[in-house]
Coordinates of C-alpha atoms and ligand atoms in Angstrom, one line a residue:
M909 CA 0.0 0.1 0.1
K910 CA 2.8 2.4 1.1
N911 CA 4.8 1.4 -2.1
S912 CA 1.6 2.1 -4.6
D913 CA 1.1 5.5 -2.7
S914 CA 4.5 6.5 -3.2
S915 CA 4.6 5.5 -6.8
R916 CA 1.5 7.3 -7.5
R917 CA 2.9 10.4 -5.7
R918 CA 6.0 10.2 -7.9
F919 CA 3.9 9.8 -11.0
L920 CA 1.8 13.0 -10.1
K921 CA 5.0 14.8 -9.4
T922 CA 6.4 13.8 -12.8
L923 CA 3.2 15.2 -14.5
A924 CA 3.7 18.5 -12.4
L925 CA 7.2 19.1 -13.6
G926 CA 7.4 20.9 -16.9
S927 CA 9.9 21.8 -19.3
A928 CA 13.5 22.2 -18.3
A929 CA 14.7 25.5 -16.9
V930 CA 15.3 27.9 -19.7
S931 CA 18.0 30.1 -19.9
L932 CA 19.8 29.8 -23.4
S933 CA 23.3 30.6 -22.1
T934 CA 22.7 28.0 -19.3
L935 CA 21.4 25.5 -22.1
A936 CA 24.6 26.1 -24.0
R937 CA 26.7 25.6 -20.9
C938 CA 24.8 22.4 -20.3
C939 CA 25.5 21.0 -23.6
A940 CA 29.1 22.0 -23.9
T941 CA 30.0 20.0 -20.6
S942 CA 29.8 16.1 -21.2
A943 CA 29.2 15.4 -17.5
K944 CA 26.4 16.6 -15.5
P945 CA 27.9 18.8 -12.6
N946 CA 27.8 17.8 -8.9
I947 CA 26.2 20.3 -6.7
L948 CA 26.8 20.7 -2.9
I949 CA 25.0 23.2 -0.9
I950 CA 26.4 23.8 2.4
F951 CA 23.9 25.3 4.7
A952 CA 25.0 26.7 8.2
D953 CA 22.5 27.4 11.0
D954 CA 22.1 31.1 12.5
L955 CA 25.5 32.2 10.8
G956 CA 25.3 36.0 10.6
F957 CA 26.3 38.1 7.9
G958 CA 29.4 39.3 9.8
D959 CA 30.6 35.9 10.9
L960 CA 33.1 35.0 8.3
G961 CA 36.6 36.2 7.6
V962 CA 35.7 37.1 4.3
F963 CA 32.7 39.1 5.3
G964 CA 34.8 40.9 7.8
H965 CA 35.0 39.2 11.0
P966 CA 38.1 40.4 12.8
T967 CA 38.8 37.3 14.9
I968 CA 37.1 34.3 13.3
A969 CA 39.5 32.6 10.8
T970 CA 37.6 31.0 7.7
P971 CA 40.6 30.2 5.4
N972 CA 38.7 27.9 3.0
L973 CA 35.8 29.8 2.7
D974 CA 37.7 32.9 2.2
R975 CA 39.6 31.3 -0.6
M976 CA 36.4 30.0 -2.2
A977 CA 34.9 33.5 -2.2
A978 CA 38.2 34.9 -3.8
E979 CA 38.2 32.3 -6.5
G980 CA 34.4 32.3 -6.9
Q981 CA 31.6 34.8 -6.2
K982 CA 30.8 36.5 -2.8
W983 CA 27.2 37.6 -2.8
T984 CA 26.5 40.6 -0.5
S985 CA 22.8 41.0 -0.8
F986 CA 21.8 37.3 -0.8
Y987 CA 18.8 36.4 1.4
A988 CA 17.3 33.5 3.1
A989 CA 13.6 32.8 2.6
A990 CA 12.7 33.7 6.2
S991 CA 14.3 34.7 9.2
V992 CA 14.1 31.4 11.2
C993 CA 14.6 27.9 10.6
T994 CA 11.7 25.8 9.2
P995 CA 10.2 28.4 6.5
S996 CA 13.7 29.3 5.5
R997 CA 14.7 25.7 4.6
A998 CA 11.2 25.0 3.2
G999 CA 11.9 28.1 0.8
L1000 CA 15.4 26.7 -0.2
M1001 CA 14.2 23.0 -0.9
T1002 CA 10.9 24.2 -3.0
G1003 CA 12.0 27.4 -4.8
R1004 CA 8.9 28.8 -3.2
L1005 CA 8.0 31.3 -0.5
P1006 CA 7.0 29.3 2.5
V1007 CA 3.7 30.9 2.8
R1008 CA 2.8 29.2 -0.5
S1009 CA 3.5 25.7 1.1
G1010 CA 2.2 26.4 4.7
M1011 CA 5.6 26.1 6.1
C1012 CA 5.3 29.2 8.1
S1013 CA 2.7 30.2 10.7
D1014 CA 1.5 33.0 12.9
K1015 CA 1.1 30.5 15.8
K1016 CA 4.5 28.6 15.9
R1017 CA 7.7 29.8 14.4
V1018 CA 9.1 26.4 13.5
L1019 CA 8.3 22.9 13.8
F1020 CA 8.9 21.3 17.2
P1021 CA 9.2 17.7 18.4
D1022 CA 5.4 17.5 19.2
S1023 CA 4.6 19.1 15.6
A1024 CA 2.4 16.7 13.4
G1025 CA 3.0 18.8 10.2
G1026 CA 5.9 18.9 7.7
L1027 CA 6.6 19.8 4.2
P1028 CA 3.4 18.9 2.2
Q1029 CA 3.8 15.8 -0.1
S1030 CA 2.3 18.0 -2.9
E1031 CA 5.4 20.2 -2.8
I1032 CA 8.3 19.3 -5.1
T1033 CA 11.8 19.5 -3.6
I1034 CA 15.2 20.4 -5.7
A1035 CA 16.1 16.8 -4.6
E1036 CA 13.1 15.2 -6.2
A1037 CA 13.6 17.2 -9.3
V1038 CA 17.4 16.3 -9.8
R1039 CA 16.9 12.8 -8.9
Q1040 CA 14.5 12.5 -11.9
V1041 CA 17.4 13.2 -14.1
G1042 CA 19.8 10.7 -12.8
Y1043 CA 21.4 12.4 -9.6
K1044 CA 22.1 10.4 -6.3
T1045 CA 20.9 12.6 -3.5
A1046 CA 22.0 13.1 0.2
C1047 CA 20.7 15.3 3.0
I1048 CA 23.3 15.4 5.8
G1049 CA 22.7 17.5 8.8
K1050 CA 19.6 19.1 10.3
W1051 CA 16.4 18.9 8.4
H1052 CA 13.6 20.7 10.3
L1053 CA 10.8 20.0 7.6
G1054 CA 8.9 17.5 9.7
H1055 CA 10.3 14.5 11.7
L1056 CA 7.5 12.1 11.2
P1057 CA 8.1 9.5 8.5
P1058 CA 6.2 11.1 5.7
Y1059 CA 8.3 14.2 6.0
L1060 CA 11.7 13.0 6.4
P1061 CA 14.5 13.5 3.7
T1062 CA 14.0 10.0 2.4
N1063 CA 10.4 10.7 1.3
N1064 CA 11.4 13.9 -0.1
G1065 CA 13.7 13.1 -2.9
F1066 CA 16.9 12.1 -0.9
D1067 CA 18.5 8.7 -1.4
Y1068 CA 20.3 9.0 1.8
Y1069 CA 20.0 10.9 5.2
F1070 CA 22.2 11.2 8.1
G1071 CA 21.3 14.1 10.7
I1072 CA 19.1 15.6 13.2
P1073 CA 15.4 15.9 12.2
Y1074 CA 15.0 19.3 14.0
S1075 CA 17.0 22.1 16.1
N1076 CA 19.9 21.0 18.3
D1077 CA 18.3 22.6 21.3
M1078 CA 15.2 20.8 21.3
D1079 CA 14.0 17.6 23.2
Q1080 CA 15.4 19.3 26.4
I1081 CA 15.3 17.1 29.4
R1082 CA 13.7 19.9 31.4
R1083 CA 13.2 23.5 30.6
L1084 CA 17.0 24.7 30.6
S1085 CA 18.2 28.2 31.8
R1086 CA 20.2 30.5 29.4
E1087 CA 23.4 29.7 31.5
E1088 CA 22.8 25.9 30.9
H1089 CA 22.3 26.7 27.0
T1090 CA 25.6 28.6 26.9
H1091 CA 27.4 26.0 28.9
P1092 CA 25.9 23.0 27.3
K1093 CA 25.9 19.4 28.2
V1094 CA 25.0 16.7 25.5
E1095 CA 22.9 14.7 27.7
N1096 CA 20.7 17.8 28.3
Y1097 CA 19.3 17.7 24.8
N1098 CA 17.5 14.3 23.9
V1099 CA 17.8 15.1 20.1
P1100 CA 18.0 12.0 17.6
L1101 CA 20.4 11.3 15.3
M1102 CA 19.1 9.4 12.3
R1103 CA 20.3 7.4 9.4
N1104 CA 17.6 7.3 6.7
E1105 CA 14.3 6.6 8.8
E1106 CA 16.2 4.9 11.8
I1107 CA 17.4 6.7 15.1
I1108 CA 20.8 5.5 15.6
E1109 CA 22.0 7.7 18.5
R1110 CA 20.0 9.6 21.2
P1111 CA 21.2 11.9 22.7
A1112 CA 23.2 12.8 19.4
D1113 CA 26.9 13.4 20.5
Q1114 CA 26.9 17.0 19.4
N1115 CA 30.6 17.4 20.3
T1116 CA 31.6 15.3 17.2
I1117 CA 28.4 16.0 15.0
T1118 CA 30.0 18.8 12.8
K1119 CA 32.9 16.5 12.1
R1120 CA 30.9 13.5 11.4
Y1121 CA 28.5 15.4 8.8
T1122 CA 31.9 16.3 7.1
E1123 CA 33.0 12.6 7.0
E1124 CA 29.4 11.5 5.8
T1125 CA 29.7 14.0 3.0
I1126 CA 33.2 12.6 2.0
K1127 CA 31.8 9.1 2.1
F1128 CA 28.9 9.8 0.0
I1129 CA 31.0 11.7 -2.5
R1130 CA 33.4 8.8 -2.8
E1131 CA 30.7 6.1 -3.1
N1132 CA 29.2 8.1 -5.8
K1133 CA 32.1 9.7 -7.7
D1134 CA 30.8 7.9 -10.8
H1135 CA 27.5 9.4 -10.8
P1136 CA 26.2 13.0 -10.7
W1137 CA 25.2 13.8 -7.2
F1138 CA 23.5 16.4 -5.1
I1139 CA 24.3 16.9 -1.5
Y1140 CA 22.6 19.1 0.9
L1141 CA 24.8 19.5 3.9
A1142 CA 22.9 21.4 6.5
H1143 CA 25.1 22.0 9.7
S1144 CA 23.4 22.0 12.9
M1145 CA 26.0 24.7 14.2
V1146 CA 26.1 27.4 14.7
H1147 CA 22.6 27.1 16.4
I1148 CA 23.1 27.4 20.2
P1149 CA 23.9 25.0 22.1
L1150 CA 27.2 25.3 20.7
F1151 CA 29.5 22.1 20.5
A1152 CA 33.0 21.6 18.9
S1153 CA 35.0 18.7 18.7
E1154 CA 38.2 18.4 20.8
K1155 CA 40.7 19.4 18.1
F1156 CA 38.9 22.9 17.8
R1157 CA 37.4 23.5 21.2
G1158 CA 38.9 26.5 23.0
K1159 CA 41.2 27.5 20.0
S1160 CA 39.5 30.4 18.4
P1161 CA 40.0 34.0 19.9
R1162 CA 36.2 34.5 19.3
G1163 CA 35.7 31.8 21.8
I1164 CA 33.4 28.8 21.4
F1165 CA 31.4 30.4 18.6
G1166 CA 34.4 30.8 16.7
D1167 CA 35.6 27.1 17.4
T1168 CA 32.4 26.0 15.8
V1169 CA 32.7 28.3 12.6
A1170 CA 36.4 27.0 12.5
E1171 CA 35.3 23.3 12.5
I1172 CA 32.7 23.9 9.5
D1173 CA 35.4 25.7 7.6
D1174 CA 37.7 22.7 8.1
G1175 CA 35.1 20.4 6.9
V1176 CA 34.9 22.7 3.7
G1177 CA 38.5 22.2 3.2
R1178 CA 38.6 18.6 3.7
I1179 CA 35.6 18.3 1.2
L1180 CA 37.7 20.4 -1.4
E1181 CA 40.6 18.1 -0.9
T1182 CA 38.3 15.0 -1.6
L1183 CA 36.9 16.6 -4.7
K1184 CA 40.3 17.3 -6.0
S1185 CA 41.7 14.1 -5.4
L1186 CA 38.8 12.5 -7.1
H1187 CA 39.2 15.0 -10.0
L1188 CA 35.7 16.3 -9.5
D1189 CA 36.6 19.8 -8.5
K1190 CA 36.2 21.2 -11.9
N1191 CA 32.9 19.6 -12.0
T1192 CA 31.2 20.6 -8.9
M1193 CA 29.6 23.6 -7.8
I1194 CA 29.5 24.5 -4.2
V1195 CA 27.2 27.1 -2.6
F1196 CA 27.6 28.2 0.9
T1197 CA 25.0 30.2 2.7
S1198 CA 23.0 30.3 6.1
D1199 CA 19.3 29.7 7.1
N1200 CA 18.9 33.1 9.0
G1201 CA 20.8 35.8 10.9
P1202 CA 22.4 35.5 14.3
W1203 CA 20.6 34.6 17.5
L1204 CA 21.3 37.8 19.3
P1205 CA 19.7 37.2 22.5
F1206 CA 22.3 34.7 23.5
R1207 CA 24.6 37.6 23.3
E1208 CA 28.5 36.5 22.4
H1209 CA 27.0 32.9 22.0
G1210 CA 24.9 34.0 19.2
G1211 CA 26.7 35.4 15.9
S1212 CA 27.0 38.7 14.3
A1213 CA 25.2 40.4 11.7
G1214 CA 27.9 42.8 11.0
L1215 CA 26.8 46.2 9.9
L1216 CA 23.3 44.9 9.2
R1217 CA 20.3 45.8 11.7
D1218 CA 19.1 43.3 14.0
G1219 CA 19.1 39.5 13.6
K1220 CA 17.4 36.2 13.5
G1221 CA 13.4 36.2 13.9
T1222 CA 13.3 39.9 12.4
T1223 CA 12.6 41.0 9.1
W1224 CA 15.4 43.6 9.3
E1225 CA 18.4 43.1 7.1
G1226 CA 20.3 41.2 9.9
G1227 CA 17.3 38.4 9.9
M1228 CA 17.7 37.3 6.5
R1229 CA 20.7 38.7 4.6
E1230 CA 23.2 35.8 4.6
P1231 CA 27.0 35.5 3.9
T1232 CA 26.9 33.6 0.5
I1233 CA 29.6 32.2 -1.6
F1234 CA 29.3 30.3 -5.1
Y1235 CA 32.3 28.3 -6.0
W1236 CA 33.1 26.4 -9.2
P1237 CA 36.8 26.7 -10.4
G1238 CA 36.9 27.6 -14.0
K1239 CA 33.4 28.2 -14.3
I1240 CA 32.2 30.7 -11.9
K1241 CA 33.2 34.4 -12.8
P1242 CA 35.1 35.5 -9.7
M1243 CA 33.8 38.8 -8.6
V1244 CA 31.7 40.4 -5.8
V1245 CA 28.0 40.5 -6.6
A1246 CA 26.0 43.2 -4.8
G1247 CA 22.7 42.5 -6.7
I1248 CA 19.8 40.5 -4.9
G1249 CA 19.8 36.8 -4.8
S1250 CA 18.2 34.3 -2.4
T1251 CA 17.9 30.7 -1.4
L1252 CA 14.8 30.7 -3.4
D1253 CA 16.6 30.9 -6.6
L1254 CA 18.7 27.7 -5.9
F1255 CA 15.9 25.5 -7.3
T1256 CA 15.7 27.1 -10.8
T1257 CA 19.6 27.7 -10.9
I1258 CA 20.5 24.1 -10.1
A1259 CA 17.7 22.7 -12.5
A1260 CA 19.3 24.9 -15.4
L1261 CA 22.6 23.4 -14.6
T1262 CA 21.3 19.6 -14.2
G1263 CA 18.9 19.6 -16.7
A1264 CA 16.0 19.0 -14.1
K1265 CA 12.7 20.2 -14.6
V1266 CA 10.9 23.3 -13.0
P1267 CA 7.3 22.7 -11.9
I1268 CA 4.8 24.4 -14.1
D1269 CA 1.7 23.8 -12.5
R1270 CA 2.4 26.3 -9.5
I1271 CA 3.8 29.6 -8.9
M1272 CA 7.6 29.4 -8.4
D1273 CA 9.6 32.2 -6.7
S1274 CA 12.9 31.0 -8.0
M1275 CA 15.1 32.6 -10.7
D1276 CA 18.0 31.4 -12.5
L1277 CA 21.3 33.0 -11.2
G1278 CA 23.3 31.4 -14.0
P1279 CA 23.8 34.5 -16.3
T1280 CA 25.3 36.4 -13.2
L1281 CA 27.4 33.4 -11.9
F1282 CA 28.8 32.5 -15.2
E1283 CA 28.9 35.6 -17.3
G1284 CA 29.0 38.2 -14.4
K1285 CA 25.6 39.8 -15.7
P1286 CA 23.4 41.6 -13.2
S1287 CA 21.3 39.4 -11.3
P1288 CA 17.9 38.7 -12.4
R1289 CA 16.2 39.2 -9.1
D1290 CA 15.0 42.7 -8.2
V1291 CA 12.5 42.2 -5.6
M1292 CA 12.5 40.3 -2.2
F1293 CA 9.6 39.8 0.1
Y1294 CA 10.4 39.6 3.9
Y1295 CA 7.5 37.5 5.6
R1296 CA 7.2 37.1 9.1
G1297 CA 5.1 33.9 9.6
Q1298 CA 2.3 34.3 7.2
Q1299 CA 2.5 38.1 7.2
L1300 CA 4.4 40.1 4.6
F1301 CA 6.3 42.7 6.8
A1302 CA 8.7 44.3 4.2
V1303 CA 9.6 44.4 0.4
R1304 CA 13.0 45.2 -1.2
K1305 CA 12.8 46.6 -4.8
G1306 CA 16.2 47.4 -6.0
A1307 CA 18.1 49.8 -3.7
Y1308 CA 14.7 50.5 -1.6
K1309 CA 13.4 48.6 1.3
A1310 CA 9.8 49.4 2.7
H1311 CA 8.9 48.1 6.0
F1312 CA 5.0 48.0 6.4
V1313 CA 5.3 46.3 9.9
T1314 CA 8.2 45.8 12.3
M1315 CA 8.7 43.6 15.3
T1316 CA 11.6 42.7 17.5
A1317 CA 12.5 39.0 17.3
Y1318 CA 11.3 37.4 20.6
Q1319 CA 10.2 39.9 23.4
K1320 CA 6.8 38.7 24.6
D1321 CA 5.3 42.3 25.0
N1322 CA 3.3 43.4 22.1
N1323 CA 5.9 45.2 20.1
R1324 CA 4.3 44.8 16.6
R1325 CA 4.2 48.0 14.8
E1326 CA 2.4 48.9 11.7
H1327 CA 3.6 51.9 9.4
D1328 CA 1.7 53.8 7.1
P1329 CA 3.5 55.1 5.1
P1330 CA 6.0 52.4 5.3
L1331 CA 9.3 52.9 6.8
L1332 CA 11.6 53.4 3.9
F1333 CA 15.6 52.7 3.6
N1334 CA 17.9 52.9 0.8
L1335 CA 19.9 49.7 1.3
N1336 CA 22.7 50.6 -1.0
H1337 CA 23.5 54.0 0.7
D1338 CA 22.4 52.6 4.1
P1339 CA 22.7 49.0 4.6
S1340 CA 22.4 49.3 8.4
E1341 CA 18.7 50.7 8.1
K1342 CA 19.3 53.7 10.2
Y1343 CA 18.1 56.7 8.0
E1344 CA 14.4 56.7 7.2
I1345 CA 13.6 58.4 4.0
S1346 CA 9.9 57.8 3.2
A1347 CA 9.0 61.5 3.1
R1348 CA 11.5 62.0 0.3
H1349 CA 10.3 59.2 -1.9
P1350 CA 6.4 58.8 -2.3
E1351 CA 7.0 57.4 -6.0
V1352 CA 9.2 54.5 -4.7
I1353 CA 6.6 53.7 -1.9
E1354 CA 3.9 53.6 -4.7
E1355 CA 5.8 51.3 -6.7
I1356 CA 6.3 49.1 -4.0
R1357 CA 2.7 49.0 -3.0
Q1358 CA 1.9 48.0 -6.5
I1359 CA 4.2 45.3 -6.2
V1360 CA 2.6 44.1 -3.1
K1361 CA -0.9 44.2 -4.8
E1362 CA 0.3 42.2 -7.6
H1363 CA 1.9 39.8 -5.4
E1364 CA -1.2 39.3 -3.3
L1365 CA -3.5 39.0 -6.2
N1366 CA -2.4 35.3 -7.0
L1367 CA -1.3 34.4 -3.5
I1368 CA -2.7 31.2 -2.1
R1369 CA -1.7 30.4 1.4
G1370 CA -0.8 26.8 2.1
E1371 CA -2.5 25.1 5.0
D1372 CA -0.5 26.0 8.1
Q1373 CA 1.6 23.1 8.8
L1374 CA 3.4 24.6 11.9
A1375 CA 0.3 24.9 14.1
K1376 CA -0.4 20.9 13.9
R1377 CA 0.5 19.1 17.0
I1378 CA 0.7 15.5 17.8
N1379 CA -2.5 14.2 19.8
G1380 CA -3.5 17.9 19.9
D1381 CA -5.1 20.9 18.2
Ligands
LIG271 MG1 18.5 28.7 12.2

């Protein structure tokens, strides 16, 4: 029964997938290359815009990522799909704003161990799309798109899964204090570590988890070196509680936060070496970014958004603008890109490179960044929507960003503020969102209002997946 259900689902998804993504220049690139490129997405958790050496951190050393940025593209206006884990990941996986899939909510910000929902089966993931064109697929790391069997990576297009199904601070043995979160013990978090659909360790030994994610990635690359592969490596770090293995603990001048970033960077270096030794380096595109901004209430245990305002949980720039690097030696045109990009765009960009199809039966929010990556052309994305839960709080159009609603990340008192006219900032002049200029630019506000109107005209909100609870409401 389960098998026939899943083959019917697969058949329906095949029908939903339309033509291959269409940039002529990308098509030319695809056909000129004999082997399909491998794709590796490295997704950090809660890493801020200012937390890498190459993005300006004075005491965090990230030599491998810095080199990738120098030899590839460093994107300085690249956005996660949301400012917290679950909706952000849903956006990356589907190329659709999370409000369309129902993977965001005004009741719960993310999925929890007692959540009954997850990424709906009707959604098509990038893993499903590339698997249809012959890719071997692995999800290694934190999933957070539903921990019940129908929602796990192995039911969402991944041949292999190794990781934790939700955040590393969940399943607390009791309600832990801030002090306990910042001086953490592995045994206080009863988070399961899974291989495919089986729990293999509980609590997951978080001291060695970053290292093991790297090792699993390298193993998957070696085992599949003769096939095209797609790996989504979603590190659990640097989400608190922070853990690093012995080799890194106590080494960074930035403290434990710096240790965890250094261990991720070291893993990147080991993966690069592996690709080189297998002669796959010239045929592999690597994207590095993060799911949302720094978790500021944890003070020095959270990261830094650098010059951007605020952090995780907000629709200020620090909540969603991420340090992003694209790397593919000999293919990507080395440069710094200030144009707008988003994790939402990875679906169509990867589909164009792999020959995978982009769904034609639904609205996609995903653009092919190929012309920027490979030819240095301006980014095709000019608009970014900033949702909090199911509500549109802000919109960026070109240099300008209008905030219709603002709210601090986690305070319990009612600090929601509506703005009419919206607060307006010029992000090119003022990336820190300090100088409000709405009075000087009514025409920009009018243009952005029109964009919102058109966006909402054909917006169908997905059924709220985050509010569903096991045995409950
Ligand atoms: Mg996160």
